[in-house]
CSV table of N, CA and C and ligand atoms in Angstrom, one decimal:
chain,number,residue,atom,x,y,z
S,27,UNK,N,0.8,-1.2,0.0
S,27,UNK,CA,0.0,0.0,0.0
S,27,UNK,C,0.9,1.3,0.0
S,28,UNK,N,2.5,1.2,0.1
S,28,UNK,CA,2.9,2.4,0.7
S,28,UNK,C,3.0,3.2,-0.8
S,29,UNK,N,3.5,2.1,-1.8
S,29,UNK,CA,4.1,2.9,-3.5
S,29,UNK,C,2.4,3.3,-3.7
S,30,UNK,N,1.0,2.7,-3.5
S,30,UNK,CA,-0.2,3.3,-4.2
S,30,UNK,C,-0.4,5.4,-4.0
S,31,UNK,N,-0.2,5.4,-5.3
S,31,UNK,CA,-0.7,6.8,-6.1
S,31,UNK,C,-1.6,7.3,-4.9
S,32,UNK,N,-1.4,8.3,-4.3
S,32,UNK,CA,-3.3,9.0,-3.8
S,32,UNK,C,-4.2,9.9,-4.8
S,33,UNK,N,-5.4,9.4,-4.8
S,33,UNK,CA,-5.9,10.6,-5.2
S,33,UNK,C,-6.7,11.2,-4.3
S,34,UNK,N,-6.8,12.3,-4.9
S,34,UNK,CA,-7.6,13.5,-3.9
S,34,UNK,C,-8.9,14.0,-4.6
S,35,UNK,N,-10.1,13.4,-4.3
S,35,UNK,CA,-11.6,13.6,-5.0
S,35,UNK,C,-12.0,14.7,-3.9
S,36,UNK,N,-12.6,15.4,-4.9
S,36,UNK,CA,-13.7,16.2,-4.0
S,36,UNK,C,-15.3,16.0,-5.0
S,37,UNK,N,-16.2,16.1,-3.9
S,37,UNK,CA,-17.4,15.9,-4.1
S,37,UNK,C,-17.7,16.8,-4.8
S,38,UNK,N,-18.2,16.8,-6.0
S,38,UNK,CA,-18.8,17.7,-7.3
S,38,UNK,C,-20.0,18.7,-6.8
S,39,UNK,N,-20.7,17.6,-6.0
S,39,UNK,CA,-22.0,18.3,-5.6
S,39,UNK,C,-21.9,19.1,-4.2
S,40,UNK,N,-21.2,18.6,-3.3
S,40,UNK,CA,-21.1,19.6,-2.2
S,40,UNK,C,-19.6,19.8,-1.4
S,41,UNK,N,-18.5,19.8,-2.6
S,41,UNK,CA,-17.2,20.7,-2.3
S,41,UNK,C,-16.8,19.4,-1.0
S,42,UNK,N,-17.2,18.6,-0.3
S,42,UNK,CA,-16.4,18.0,0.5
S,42,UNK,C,-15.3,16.9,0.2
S,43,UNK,N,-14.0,16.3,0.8
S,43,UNK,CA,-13.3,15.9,0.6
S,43,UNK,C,-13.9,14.3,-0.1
S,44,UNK,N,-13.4,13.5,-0.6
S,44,UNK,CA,-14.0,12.2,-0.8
S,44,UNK,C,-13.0,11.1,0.1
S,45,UNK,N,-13.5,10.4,0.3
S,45,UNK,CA,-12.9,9.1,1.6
S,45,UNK,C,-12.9,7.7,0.4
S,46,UNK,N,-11.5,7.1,0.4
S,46,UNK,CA,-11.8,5.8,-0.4
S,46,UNK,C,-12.2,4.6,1.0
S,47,UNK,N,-12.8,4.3,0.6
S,47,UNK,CA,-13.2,3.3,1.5
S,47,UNK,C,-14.2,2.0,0.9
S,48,UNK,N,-13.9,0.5,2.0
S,48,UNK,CA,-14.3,-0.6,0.8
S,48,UNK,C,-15.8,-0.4,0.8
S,49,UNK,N,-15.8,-1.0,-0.5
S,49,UNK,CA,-17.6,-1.0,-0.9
S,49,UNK,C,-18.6,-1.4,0.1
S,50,UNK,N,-18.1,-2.8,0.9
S,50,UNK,CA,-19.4,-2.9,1.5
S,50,UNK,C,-19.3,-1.9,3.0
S,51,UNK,N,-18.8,-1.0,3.0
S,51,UNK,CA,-19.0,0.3,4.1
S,51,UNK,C,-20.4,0.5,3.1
S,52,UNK,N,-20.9,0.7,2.2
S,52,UNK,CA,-21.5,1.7,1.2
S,52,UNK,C,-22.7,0.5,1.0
S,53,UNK,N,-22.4,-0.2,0.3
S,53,UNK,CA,-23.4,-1.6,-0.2
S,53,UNK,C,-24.3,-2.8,1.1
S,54,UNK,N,-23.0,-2.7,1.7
S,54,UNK,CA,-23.2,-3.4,3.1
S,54,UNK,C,-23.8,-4.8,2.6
S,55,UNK,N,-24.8,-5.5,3.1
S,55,UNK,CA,-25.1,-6.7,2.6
S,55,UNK,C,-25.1,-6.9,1.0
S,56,UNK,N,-25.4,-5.6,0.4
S,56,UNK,CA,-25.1,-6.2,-1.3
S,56,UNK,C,-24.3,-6.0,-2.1
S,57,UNK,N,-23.1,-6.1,-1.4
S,57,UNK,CA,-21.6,-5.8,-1.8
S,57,UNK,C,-21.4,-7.1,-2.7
S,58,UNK,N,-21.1,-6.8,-3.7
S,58,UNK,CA,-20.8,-7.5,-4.5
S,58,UNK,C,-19.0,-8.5,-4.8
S,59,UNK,N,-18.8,-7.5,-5.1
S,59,UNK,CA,-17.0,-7.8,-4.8
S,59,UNK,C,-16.4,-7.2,-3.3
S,60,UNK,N,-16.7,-8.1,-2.4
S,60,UNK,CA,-16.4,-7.4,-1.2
S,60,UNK,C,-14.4,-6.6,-1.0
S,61,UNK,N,-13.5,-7.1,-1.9
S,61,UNK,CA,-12.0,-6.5,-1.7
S,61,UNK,C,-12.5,-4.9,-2.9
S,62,UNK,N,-13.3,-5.0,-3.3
S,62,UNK,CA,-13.4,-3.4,-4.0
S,62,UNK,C,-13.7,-2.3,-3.0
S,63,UNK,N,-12.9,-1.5,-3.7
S,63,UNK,CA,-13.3,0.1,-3.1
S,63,UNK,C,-14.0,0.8,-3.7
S,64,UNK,N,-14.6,2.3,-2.7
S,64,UNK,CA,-15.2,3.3,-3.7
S,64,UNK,C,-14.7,4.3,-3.2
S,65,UNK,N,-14.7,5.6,-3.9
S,65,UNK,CA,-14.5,7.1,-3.4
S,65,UNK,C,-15.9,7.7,-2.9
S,66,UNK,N,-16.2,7.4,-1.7
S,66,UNK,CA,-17.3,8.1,-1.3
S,66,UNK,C,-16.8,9.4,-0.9
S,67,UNK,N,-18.0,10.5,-0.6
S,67,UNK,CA,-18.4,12.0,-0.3
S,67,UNK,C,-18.0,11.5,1.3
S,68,UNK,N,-17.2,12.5,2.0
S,68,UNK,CA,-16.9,12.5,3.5
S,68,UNK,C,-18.6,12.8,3.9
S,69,UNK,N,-19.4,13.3,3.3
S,69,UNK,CA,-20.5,13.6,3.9
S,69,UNK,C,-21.7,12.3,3.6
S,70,UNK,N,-21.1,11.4,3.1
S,70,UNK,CA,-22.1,10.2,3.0
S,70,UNK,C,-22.9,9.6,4.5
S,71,UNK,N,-23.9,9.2,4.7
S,71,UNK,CA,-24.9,9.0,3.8
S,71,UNK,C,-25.8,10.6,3.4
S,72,UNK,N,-25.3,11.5,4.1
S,72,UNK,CA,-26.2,12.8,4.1
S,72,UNK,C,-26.3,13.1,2.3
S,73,UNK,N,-25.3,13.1,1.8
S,73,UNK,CA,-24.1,13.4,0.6
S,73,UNK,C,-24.2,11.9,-0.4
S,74,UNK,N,-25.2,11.8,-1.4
S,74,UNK,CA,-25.1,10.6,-1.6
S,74,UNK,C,-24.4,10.2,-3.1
S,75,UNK,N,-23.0,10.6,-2.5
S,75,UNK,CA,-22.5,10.1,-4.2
S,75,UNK,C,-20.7,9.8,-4.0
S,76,UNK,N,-20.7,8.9,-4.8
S,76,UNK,CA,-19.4,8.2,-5.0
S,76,UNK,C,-19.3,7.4,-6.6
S,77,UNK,N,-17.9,7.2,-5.8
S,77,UNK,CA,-17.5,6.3,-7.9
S,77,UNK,C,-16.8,5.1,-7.3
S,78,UNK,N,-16.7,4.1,-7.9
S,78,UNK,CA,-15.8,3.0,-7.9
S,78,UNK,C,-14.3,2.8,-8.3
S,79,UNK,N,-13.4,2.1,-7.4
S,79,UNK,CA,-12.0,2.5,-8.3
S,79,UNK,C,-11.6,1.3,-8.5
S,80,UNK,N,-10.6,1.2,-9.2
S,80,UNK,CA,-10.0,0.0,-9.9
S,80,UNK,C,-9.0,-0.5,-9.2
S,81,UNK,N,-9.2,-1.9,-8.7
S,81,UNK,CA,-8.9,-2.6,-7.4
S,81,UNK,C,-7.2,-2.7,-7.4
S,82,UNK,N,-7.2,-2.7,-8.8
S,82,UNK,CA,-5.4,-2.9,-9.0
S,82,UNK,C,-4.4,-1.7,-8.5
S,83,UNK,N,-5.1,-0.4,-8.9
S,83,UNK,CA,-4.5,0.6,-8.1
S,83,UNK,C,-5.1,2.0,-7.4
S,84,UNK,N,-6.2,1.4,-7.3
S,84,UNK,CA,-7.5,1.9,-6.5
S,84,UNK,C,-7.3,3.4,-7.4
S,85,UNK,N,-7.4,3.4,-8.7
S,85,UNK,CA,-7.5,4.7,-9.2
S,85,UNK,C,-9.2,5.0,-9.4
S,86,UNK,N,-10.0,6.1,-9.2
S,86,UNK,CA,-11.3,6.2,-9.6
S,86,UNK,C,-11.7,5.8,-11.1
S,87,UNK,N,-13.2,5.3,-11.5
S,87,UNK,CA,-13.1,4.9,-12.7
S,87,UNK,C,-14.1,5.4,-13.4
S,88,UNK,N,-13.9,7.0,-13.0
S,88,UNK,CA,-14.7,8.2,-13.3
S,88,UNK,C,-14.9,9.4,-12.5
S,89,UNK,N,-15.8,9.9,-12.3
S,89,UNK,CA,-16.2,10.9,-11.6
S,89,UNK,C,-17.3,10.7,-10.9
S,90,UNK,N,-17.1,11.4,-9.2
S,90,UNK,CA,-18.0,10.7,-8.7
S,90,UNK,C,-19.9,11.2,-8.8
S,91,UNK,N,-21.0,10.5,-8.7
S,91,UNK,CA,-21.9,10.3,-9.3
S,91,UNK,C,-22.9,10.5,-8.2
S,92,UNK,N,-23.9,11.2,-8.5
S,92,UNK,CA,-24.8,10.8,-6.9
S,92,UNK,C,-26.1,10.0,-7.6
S,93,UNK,N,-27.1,9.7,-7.0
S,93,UNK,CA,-27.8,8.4,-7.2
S,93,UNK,C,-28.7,8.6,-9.0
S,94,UNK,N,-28.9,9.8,-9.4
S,94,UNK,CA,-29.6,9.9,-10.5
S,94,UNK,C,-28.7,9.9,-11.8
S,95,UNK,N,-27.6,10.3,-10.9
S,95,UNK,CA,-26.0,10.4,-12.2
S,95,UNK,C,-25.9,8.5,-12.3
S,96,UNK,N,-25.7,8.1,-11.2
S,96,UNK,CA,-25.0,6.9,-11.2
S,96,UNK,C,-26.4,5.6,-12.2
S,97,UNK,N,-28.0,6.2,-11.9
S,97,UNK,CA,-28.4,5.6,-12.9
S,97,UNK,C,-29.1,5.6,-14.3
S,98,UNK,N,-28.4,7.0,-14.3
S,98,UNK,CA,-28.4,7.5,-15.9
S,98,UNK,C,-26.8,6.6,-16.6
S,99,UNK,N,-25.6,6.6,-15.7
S,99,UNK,CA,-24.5,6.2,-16.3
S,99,UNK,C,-25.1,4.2,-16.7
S,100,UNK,N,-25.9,3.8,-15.9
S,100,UNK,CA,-26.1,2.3,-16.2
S,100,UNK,C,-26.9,2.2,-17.0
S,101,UNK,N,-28.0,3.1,-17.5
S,101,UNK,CA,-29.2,3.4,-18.7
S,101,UNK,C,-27.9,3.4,-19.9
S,102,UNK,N,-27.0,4.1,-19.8
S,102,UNK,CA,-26.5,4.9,-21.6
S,102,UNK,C,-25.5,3.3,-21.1
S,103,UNK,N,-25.2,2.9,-20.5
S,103,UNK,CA,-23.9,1.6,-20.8
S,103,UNK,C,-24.6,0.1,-21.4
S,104,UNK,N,-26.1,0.5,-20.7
S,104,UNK,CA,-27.3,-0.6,-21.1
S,104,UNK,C,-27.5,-0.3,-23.0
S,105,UNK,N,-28.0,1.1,-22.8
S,105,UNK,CA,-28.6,1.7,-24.2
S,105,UNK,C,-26.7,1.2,-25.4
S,106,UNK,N,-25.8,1.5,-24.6
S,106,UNK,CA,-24.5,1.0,-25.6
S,106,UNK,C,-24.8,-0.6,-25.9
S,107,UNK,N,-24.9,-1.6,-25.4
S,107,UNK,CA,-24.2,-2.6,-25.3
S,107,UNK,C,-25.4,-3.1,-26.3
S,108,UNK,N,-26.4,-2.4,-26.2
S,108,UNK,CA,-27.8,-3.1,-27.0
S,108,UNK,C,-27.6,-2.6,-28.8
S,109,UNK,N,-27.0,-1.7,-28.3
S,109,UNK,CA,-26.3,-1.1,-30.3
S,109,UNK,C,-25.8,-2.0,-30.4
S,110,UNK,N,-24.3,-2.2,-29.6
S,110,UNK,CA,-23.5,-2.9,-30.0
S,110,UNK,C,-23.7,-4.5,-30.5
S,111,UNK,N,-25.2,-4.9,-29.6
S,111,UNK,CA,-25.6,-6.1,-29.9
S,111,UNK,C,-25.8,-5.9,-31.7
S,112,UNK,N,-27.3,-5.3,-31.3
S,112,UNK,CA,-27.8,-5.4,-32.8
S,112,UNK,C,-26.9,-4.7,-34.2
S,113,UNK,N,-25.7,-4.3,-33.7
S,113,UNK,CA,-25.3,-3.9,-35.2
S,113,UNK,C,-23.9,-4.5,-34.7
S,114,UNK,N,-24.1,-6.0,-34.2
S,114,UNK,CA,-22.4,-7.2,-34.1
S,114,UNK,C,-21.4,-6.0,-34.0
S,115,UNK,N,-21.4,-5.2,-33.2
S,115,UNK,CA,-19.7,-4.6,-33.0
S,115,UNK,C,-19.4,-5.2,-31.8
S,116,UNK,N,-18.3,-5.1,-31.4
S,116,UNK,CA,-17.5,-5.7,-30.7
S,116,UNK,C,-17.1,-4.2,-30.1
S,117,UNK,N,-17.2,-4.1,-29.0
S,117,UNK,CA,-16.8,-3.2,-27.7
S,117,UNK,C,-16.2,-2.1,-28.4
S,118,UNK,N,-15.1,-2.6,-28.9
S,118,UNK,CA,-14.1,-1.1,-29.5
S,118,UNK,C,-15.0,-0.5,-30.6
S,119,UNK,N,-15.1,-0.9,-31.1
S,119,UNK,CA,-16.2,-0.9,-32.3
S,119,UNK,C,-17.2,0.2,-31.6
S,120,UNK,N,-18.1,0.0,-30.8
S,120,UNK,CA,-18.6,1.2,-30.2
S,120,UNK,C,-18.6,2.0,-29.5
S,121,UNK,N,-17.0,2.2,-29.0
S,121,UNK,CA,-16.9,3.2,-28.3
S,121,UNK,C,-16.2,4.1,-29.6
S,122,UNK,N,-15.3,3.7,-30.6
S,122,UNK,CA,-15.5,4.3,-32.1
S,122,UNK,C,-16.6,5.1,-32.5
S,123,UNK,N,-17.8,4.3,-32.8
S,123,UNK,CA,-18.9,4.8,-32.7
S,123,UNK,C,-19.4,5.9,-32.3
S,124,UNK,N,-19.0,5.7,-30.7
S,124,UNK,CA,-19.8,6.7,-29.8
S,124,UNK,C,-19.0,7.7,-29.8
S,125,UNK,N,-17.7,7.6,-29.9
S,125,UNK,CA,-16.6,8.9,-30.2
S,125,UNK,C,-17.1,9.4,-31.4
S,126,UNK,N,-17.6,9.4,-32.6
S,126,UNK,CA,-17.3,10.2,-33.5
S,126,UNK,C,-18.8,10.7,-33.8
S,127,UNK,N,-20.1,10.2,-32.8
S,127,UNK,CA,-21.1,10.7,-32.6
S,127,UNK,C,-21.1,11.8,-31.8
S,128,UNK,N,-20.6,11.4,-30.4
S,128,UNK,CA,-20.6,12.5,-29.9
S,128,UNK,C,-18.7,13.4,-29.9
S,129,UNK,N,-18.5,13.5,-31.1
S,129,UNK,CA,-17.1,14.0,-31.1
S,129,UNK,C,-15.8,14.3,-30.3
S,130,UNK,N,-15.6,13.1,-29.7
S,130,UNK,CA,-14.9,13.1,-28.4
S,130,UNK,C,-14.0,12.2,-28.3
S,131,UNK,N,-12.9,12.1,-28.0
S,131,UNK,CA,-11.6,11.7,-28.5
S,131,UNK,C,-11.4,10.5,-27.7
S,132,UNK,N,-10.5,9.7,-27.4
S,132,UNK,CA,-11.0,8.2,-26.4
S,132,UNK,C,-10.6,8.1,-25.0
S,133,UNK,N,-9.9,9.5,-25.0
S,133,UNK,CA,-9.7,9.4,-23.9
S,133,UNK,C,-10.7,10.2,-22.9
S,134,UNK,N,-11.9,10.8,-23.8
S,134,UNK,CA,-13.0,11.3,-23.1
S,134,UNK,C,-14.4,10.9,-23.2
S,135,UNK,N,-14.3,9.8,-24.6
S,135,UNK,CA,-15.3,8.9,-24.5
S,135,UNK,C,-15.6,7.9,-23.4
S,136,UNK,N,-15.5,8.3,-21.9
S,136,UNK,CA,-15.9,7.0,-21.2
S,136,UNK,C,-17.2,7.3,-20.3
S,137,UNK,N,-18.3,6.7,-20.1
S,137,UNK,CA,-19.7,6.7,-19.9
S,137,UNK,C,-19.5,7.1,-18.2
S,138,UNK,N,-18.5,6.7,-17.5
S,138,UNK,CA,-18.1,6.7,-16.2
S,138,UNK,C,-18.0,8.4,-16.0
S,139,UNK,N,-17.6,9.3,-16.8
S,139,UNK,CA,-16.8,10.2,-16.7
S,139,UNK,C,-17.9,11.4,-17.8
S,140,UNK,N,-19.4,10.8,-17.7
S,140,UNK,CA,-20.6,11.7,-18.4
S,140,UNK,C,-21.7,12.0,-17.2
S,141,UNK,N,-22.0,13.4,-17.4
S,141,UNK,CA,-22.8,14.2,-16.9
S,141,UNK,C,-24.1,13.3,-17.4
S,142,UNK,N,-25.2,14.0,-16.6
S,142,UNK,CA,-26.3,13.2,-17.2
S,142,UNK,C,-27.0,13.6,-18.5
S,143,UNK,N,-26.7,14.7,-18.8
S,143,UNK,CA,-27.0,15.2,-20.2
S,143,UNK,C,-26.7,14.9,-21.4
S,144,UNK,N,-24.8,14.3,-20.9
S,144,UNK,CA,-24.2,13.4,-21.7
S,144,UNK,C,-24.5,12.2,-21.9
S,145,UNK,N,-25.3,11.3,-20.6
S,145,UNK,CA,-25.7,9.9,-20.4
S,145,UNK,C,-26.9,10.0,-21.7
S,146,UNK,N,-28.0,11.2,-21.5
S,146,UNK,CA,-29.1,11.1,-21.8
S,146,UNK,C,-28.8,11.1,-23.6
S,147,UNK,N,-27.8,11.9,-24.0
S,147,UNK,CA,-27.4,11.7,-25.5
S,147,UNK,C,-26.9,10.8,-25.9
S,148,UNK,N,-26.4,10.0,-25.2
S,148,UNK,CA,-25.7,8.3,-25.4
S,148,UNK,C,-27.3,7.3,-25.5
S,149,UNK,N,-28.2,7.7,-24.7
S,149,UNK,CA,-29.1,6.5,-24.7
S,149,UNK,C,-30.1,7.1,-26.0
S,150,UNK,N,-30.2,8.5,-26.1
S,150,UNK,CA,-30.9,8.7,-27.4
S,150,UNK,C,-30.6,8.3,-28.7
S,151,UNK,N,-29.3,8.5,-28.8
S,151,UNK,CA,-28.1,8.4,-30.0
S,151,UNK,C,-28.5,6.7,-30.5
S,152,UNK,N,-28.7,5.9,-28.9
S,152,UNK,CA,-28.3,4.4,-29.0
S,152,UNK,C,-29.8,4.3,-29.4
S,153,UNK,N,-31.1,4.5,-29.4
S,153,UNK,CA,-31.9,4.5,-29.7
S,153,UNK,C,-32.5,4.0,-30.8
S,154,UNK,N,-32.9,3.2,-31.2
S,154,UNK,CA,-33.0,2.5,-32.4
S,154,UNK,C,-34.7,3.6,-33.3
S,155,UNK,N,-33.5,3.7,-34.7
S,155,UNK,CA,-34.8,4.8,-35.5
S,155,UNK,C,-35.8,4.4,-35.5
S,156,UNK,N,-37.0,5.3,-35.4
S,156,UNK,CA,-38.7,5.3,-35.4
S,156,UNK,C,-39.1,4.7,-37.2
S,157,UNK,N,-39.9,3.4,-36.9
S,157,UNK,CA,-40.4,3.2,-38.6
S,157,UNK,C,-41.0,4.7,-38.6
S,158,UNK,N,-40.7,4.5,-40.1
S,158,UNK,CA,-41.6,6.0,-41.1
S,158,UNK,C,-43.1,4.9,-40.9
S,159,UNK,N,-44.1,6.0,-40.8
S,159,UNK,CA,-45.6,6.3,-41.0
S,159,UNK,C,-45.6,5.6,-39.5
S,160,UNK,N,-45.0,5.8,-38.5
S,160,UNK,CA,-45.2,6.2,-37.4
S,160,UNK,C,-45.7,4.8,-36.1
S,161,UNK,N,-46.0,5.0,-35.0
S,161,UNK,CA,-46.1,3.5,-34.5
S,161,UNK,C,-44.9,3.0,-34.1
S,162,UNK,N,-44.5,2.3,-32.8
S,162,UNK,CA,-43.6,2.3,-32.3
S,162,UNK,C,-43.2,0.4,-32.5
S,163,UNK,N,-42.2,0.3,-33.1
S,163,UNK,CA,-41.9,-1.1,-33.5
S,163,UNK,C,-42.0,-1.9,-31.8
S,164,UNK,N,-42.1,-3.0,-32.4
S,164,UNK,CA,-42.8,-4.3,-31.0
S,164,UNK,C,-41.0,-4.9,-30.1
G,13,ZN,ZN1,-20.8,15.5,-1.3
């Protein structure tokens, strides 16, 4: 632990420091990967927003999110993966895609690291076209 990088998050929404600490402090019985961490808000639970980091070097794997962000980010990663189904790309394939829709370079195309306005353009974008003469396909 002594060589791990720190980082230093502050809460987006109310300026307080962020605490990494393991998930099930946060999830508690529905901790999934109980050795994961997250960057919670020092003000949690009052404060309700955090990100997940990446267990290898506990770096954040975004920006942190409060509960409306965090399920707009799982809508647009849902609304991705269902393009990706129906038009056979393969992962890189549509984050390609989603970079040169929403014109954004790869290292700023990540769903982790979108506002909800940006989520909400991802799930529209992924949106499969309306038949002409109207009527919403089955
Ligand atoms: Zn906060």
């Amino acid at each position: 632990m002594k060589n791990m990088k720190k980082y230093n998050l502050k809460c987006p929404y109310c300026g307080a420091p962020a605490i990494c600490r393991p998930a099930s402090s946060v999830y508690g019985a529905d901790t999934i990967d109980r050795g994961s961490y997250l960057y919670v808000c020092s003000r949690w639970p009052a404060c309700d927003s955090y990100v997940s980091a990446h267990k290898k070097d506990r770096k954040p794997m975004g920006t942190m999110a409060n509960r409306s962000l965090r399920q707009k980010r799982i809508l647009a990663h849902q609304a991705l993966k269902r393009l990706q189904k129906e038009r056979h790309m393969n992962k890189w394939a549509a984050y390609v895609w989603l970079q040169a829709k929403l014109g954004l370079d790869e290292s700023q195309a990540h769903i982790g690291m979108f506002s909800e306005q940006m989520c909400e353009k991802v799930i529209s974008l992924c949106r499969p076209p309306v038949k002409p003469g109207g009527g919403m396909a089955a």
